[in-house]
Amino acid sequence: EERGGEGAEGRKEKPVVLACFNRLKKLDSITWGLWASLLSSLPSSLLWLSRLALSPQAERSLLARVHARGLPPSRVLFASPFPSQWHLAAKSHADLFLDTPSYNGHLSAGDALWAAIPLLVLPRESLASRLSSSLAAASPGVLVARSPEDYLALALALAHNHAARAAVRRRLLAERQTGEVFDTARWVRRLERALLMALDVRVSSSTWSSESSVLSAAGTLSMHVVHVEG
């Protein structure tokens, strides 16, 4: 059920909080249209955005667009950067992280998953637009939309289903200890293998004209690769 109506005992429940903590220079007009449609379809929802690197003029412009869609500007909240020691705890109050399709979140997307917030992504053609979706195979918290319409449908389905959001949160919390996304040692081992494979290709290339060059490269690599047991 959607939060925002009256609870079983007549108490008004908290609104669904849609969030994006990416720098808003990554926001394009198509994505803003999708977010505005979500706000219109979810009358009790709030959109929580980052004020990081956002000028007052840009903030006023965005609020004007909110008003132009017939929505109260109070439905959009801007947060200044949180102190590092508790920013993840603060962000965990969001119900759904809406990634920006043109240029995905990087650290902000990882932070969302660590804070146990489901992450909704819409990959496009460029590398920058496919970063978050690349995590889908390793994390149950990444929801990959196939079209703008699918992006809206997935967001609405999750916003209306508190039990489903809670289930994703529980899986993300468990993933901190056992999941692939946060397994640093595994990522290091994979990086080691990739570097050694690249070295093998380079060594076998005809552009390497001397044995001393190969030995020099191998020695440099061995000094920079961090070995992790297991």
C-alpha positions as semicolon CSV with decimal commas, in nm:
position;residue;x (nm);y (nm);z (nm)
1;E;0,000;0,000;0,000
2;E;0,110;0,356;-0,056
3;R;0,219;0,557;0,242
4;G;0,052;0,894;0,256
5;G;-0,307;0,794;0,322
6;E;-0,470;0,722;0,657
7;G;-0,330;0,431;0,851
8;A;-0,528;0,154;1,016
9;E;-0,580;0,368;1,326
10;G;-0,652;0,691;1,141
11;R;-0,296;0,821;1,163
12;K;-0,158;1,000;0,862
13;E;0,133;0,800;0,728
14;K;0,458;0,938;0,596
15;P;0,476;1,031;0,226
16;V;0,675;0,831;-0,023
17;V;1,013;1,001;-0,061
18;L;1,159;0,992;-0,412
19;A;1,522;1,103;-0,410
20;C;1,816;1,183;-0,631
21;F;2,145;1,289;-0,474
22;N;2,327;1,329;-0,805
23;R;2,452;1,672;-0,908
24;L;2,157;1,824;-1,089
25;K;2,366;1,924;-1,390
26;K;2,303;1,559;-1,485
27;L;1,929;1,628;-1,507
28;D;1,777;1,672;-1,854
29;S;1,431;1,788;-1,957
30;I;1,310;1,436;-2,039
31;T;1,406;1,306;-1,696
32;W;1,250;1,607;-1,526
33;G;0,928;1,532;-1,715
34;L;0,932;1,177;-1,579
35;W;0,986;1,298;-1,224
36;A;0,709;1,557;-1,254
37;S;0,475;1,285;-1,381
38;L;0,559;1,076;-1,075
39;L;0,481;1,366;-0,843
40;S;0,148;1,417;-1,021
41;S;0,062;1,046;-1,000
42;L;0,162;1,020;-0,633
43;P;-0,014;1,313;-0,462
44;S;0,146;1,244;-0,124
45;S;0,500;1,198;-0,253
46;L;0,800;1,425;-0,210
47;L;1,102;1,470;-0,436
48;W;1,428;1,506;-0,241
49;L;1,719;1,655;-0,437
50;S;2,076;1,757;-0,368
51;R;2,179;2,120;-0,350
52;L;2,541;2,022;-0,417
53;A;2,692;2,259;-0,677
54;L;2,344;2,400;-0,747
55;S;2,319;2,777;-0,788
56;P;2,027;2,970;-0,634
57;Q;1,919;3,066;-0,987
58;A;1,907;2,700;-1,094
59;E;1,709;2,610;-0,784
60;R;1,456;2,887;-0,853
61;S;1,429;2,774;-1,215
62;L;1,352;2,418;-1,113
63;L;1,090;2,528;-0,861
64;A;0,932;2,743;-1,133
65;R;0,901;2,431;-1,347
66;V;0,735;2,254;-1,055
67;H;0,483;2,537;-1,028
68;A;0,426;2,533;-1,405
69;R;0,318;2,169;-1,377
70;G;0,054;2,271;-1,123
71;L;0,247;2,119;-0,833
72;P;0,320;2,295;-0,503
73;P;0,692;2,385;-0,484
74;S;0,687;2,245;-0,130
75;R;0,674;1,897;-0,287
76;V;1,041;1,937;-0,386
77;L;1,301;1,946;-0,110
78;F;1,663;2,054;-0,155
79;A;1,924;1,922;0,084
80;S;2,267;2,069;0,138
81;P;2,553;1,818;0,166
82;F;2,538;1,621;0,489
83;P;2,834;1,580;0,725
84;S;3,028;1,272;0,619
85;Q;2,980;1,091;0,949
86;W;2,602;1,062;0,909
87;H;2,514;1,133;0,548
88;L;2,431;0,768;0,474
89;A;2,201;0,745;0,773
90;A;2,022;1,061;0,662
91;K;1,983;0,942;0,304
92;S;1,840;0,608;0,418
93;H;1,510;0,789;0,484
94;A;1,449;0,799;0,108
95;D;1,220;0,528;-0,031
96;L;1,345;0,517;-0,390
97;F;1,652;0,660;-0,562
98;L;1,574;0,793;-0,911
99;D;1,895;0,782;-1,111
100;T;1,953;1,034;-1,390
101;P;1,950;0,840;-1,720
102;S;2,180;1,061;-1,929
103;Y;2,462;1,055;-1,676
104;N;2,427;0,810;-1,390
105;G;2,524;0,856;-1,032
106;H;2,864;0,719;-0,942
107;L;2,937;0,751;-0,570
108;S;2,581;0,863;-0,509
109;A;2,444;0,542;-0,662
110;G;2,678;0,331;-0,451
111;D;2,580;0,530;-0,144
112;A;2,213;0,464;-0,220
113;L;2,266;0,089;-0,228
114;W;2,472;0,097;0,093
115;A;2,195;0,301;0,256
116;A;1,950;0,027;0,147
117;I;1,759;0,246;-0,099
118;P;1,626;0,075;-0,413
119;L;1,792;0,226;-0,722
120;L;1,587;0,285;-1,039
121;V;1,788;0,326;-1,359
122;L;1,714;0,377;-1,727
123;P;2,023;0,294;-1,934
124;R;2,083;0,468;-2,264
125;E;2,357;0,426;-2,521
126;S;2,658;0,600;-2,365
127;L;2,893;0,454;-2,106
128;A;2,801;0,728;-1,858
129;S;2,436;0,628;-1,885
130;R;2,497;0,257;-1,824
131;L;2,712;0,260;-1,512
132;S;2,433;0,200;-1,261
133;S;2,262;-0,069;-1,469
134;S;2,593;-0,261;-1,476
135;L;2,540;-0,324;-1,104
136;A;2,208;-0,501;-1,161
137;A;2,365;-0,845;-1,199
138;A;2,537;-0,805;-0,863
139;S;2,270;-0,631;-0,656
140;P;1,900;-0,702;-0,595
141;G;1,844;-0,333;-0,527
142;V;1,900;-0,213;-0,886
143;L;1,582;-0,191;-1,095
144;V;1,652;-0,153;-1,466
145;A;1,385;0,013;-1,680
146;R;1,375;-0,053;-2,055
147;S;1,196;0,264;-2,161
148;P;1,068;0,593;-2,011
149;E;0,727;0,432;-1,974
150;D;0,882;0,137;-1,792
151;Y;1,074;0,379;-1,566
152;L;0,743;0,537;-1,463
153;A;0,570;0,203;-1,418
154;L;0,846;0,057;-1,200
155;A;0,861;0,370;-0,985
156;L;0,483;0,376;-0,936
157;A;0,468;0,005;-0,858
158;L;0,733;0,033;-0,589
159;A;0,592;0,358;-0,449
160;H;0,253;0,192;-0,403
161;N;0,396;-0,122;-0,244
162;H;0,551;-0,060;0,097
163;A;0,602;-0,434;0,153
164;A;0,805;-0,466;-0,168
165;R;1,024;-0,170;-0,072
166;A;1,081;-0,317;0,272
167;A;1,180;-0,651;0,118
168;V;1,437;-0,483;-0,108
169;R;1,575;-0,291;0,190
170;R;1,621;-0,612;0,388
171;R;1,809;-0,773;0,100
172;L;2,030;-0,466;0,056
173;L;2,113;-0,459;0,426
174;A;2,211;-0,827;0,412
175;E;2,417;-0,757;0,100
176;R;2,652;-0,528;0,294
177;Q;2,813;-0,838;0,441
178;T;2,767;-1,099;0,168
179;G;2,692;-0,918;-0,158
180;E;2,920;-0,891;-0,458
181;V;2,887;-0,513;-0,496
182;F;3,059;-0,444;-0,164
183;D;3,309;-0,730;-0,178
184;T;3,624;-0,518;-0,212
185;A;3,862;-0,815;-0,206
186;R;3,681;-0,974;-0,501
187;W;3,699;-0,650;-0,702
188;V;4,072;-0,627;-0,629
189;R;4,130;-0,984;-0,750
190;R;3,937;-0,912;-1,069
191;L;4,140;-0,597;-1,127
192;E;4,461;-0,794;-1,078
193;R;4,351;-1,050;-1,337
194;A;4,251;-0,777;-1,583
195;L;4,587;-0,602;-1,546
196;L;4,781;-0,925;-1,589
197;M;4,574;-1,013;-1,897
198;A;4,647;-0,669;-2,041
199;L;5,016;-0,722;-1,973
200;D;5,005;-1,061;-2,147
201;V;4,851;-0,899;-2,454
202;R;5,107;-0,621;-2,447
203;V;5,398;-0,862;-2,408
204;S;5,281;-1,069;-2,703
205;S;5,241;-0,761;-2,921
206;S;5,497;-0,699;-3,192
207;T;5,535;-0,339;-3,073
208;W;5,747;-0,462;-2,784
209;S;6,090;-0,478;-2,937
210;S;6,310;-0,568;-2,644
211;E;6,312;-0,807;-2,352
212;S;6,415;-0,525;-2,120
213;S;6,094;-0,338;-2,196
214;V;5,888;-0,645;-2,101
215;L;6,080;-0,697;-1,778
216;S;6,048;-0,331;-1,690
217;A;5,672;-0,333;-1,743
218;A;5,630;-0,654;-1,543
219;G;5,830;-0,510;-1,256
220;T;5,629;-0,190;-1,255
221;L;5,304;-0,384;-1,256
222;S;5,412;-0,607;-0,968
223;M;5,485;-0,301;-0,757
224;H;5,143;-0,147;-0,817
225;V;4,910;-0,446;-0,804
226;V;4,782;-0,516;-0,452
227;H;4,758;-0,889;-0,393
228;V;4,465;-1,019;-0,192
229;E;4,458;-1,375;-0,069
230;G;4,164;-1,600;-0,135
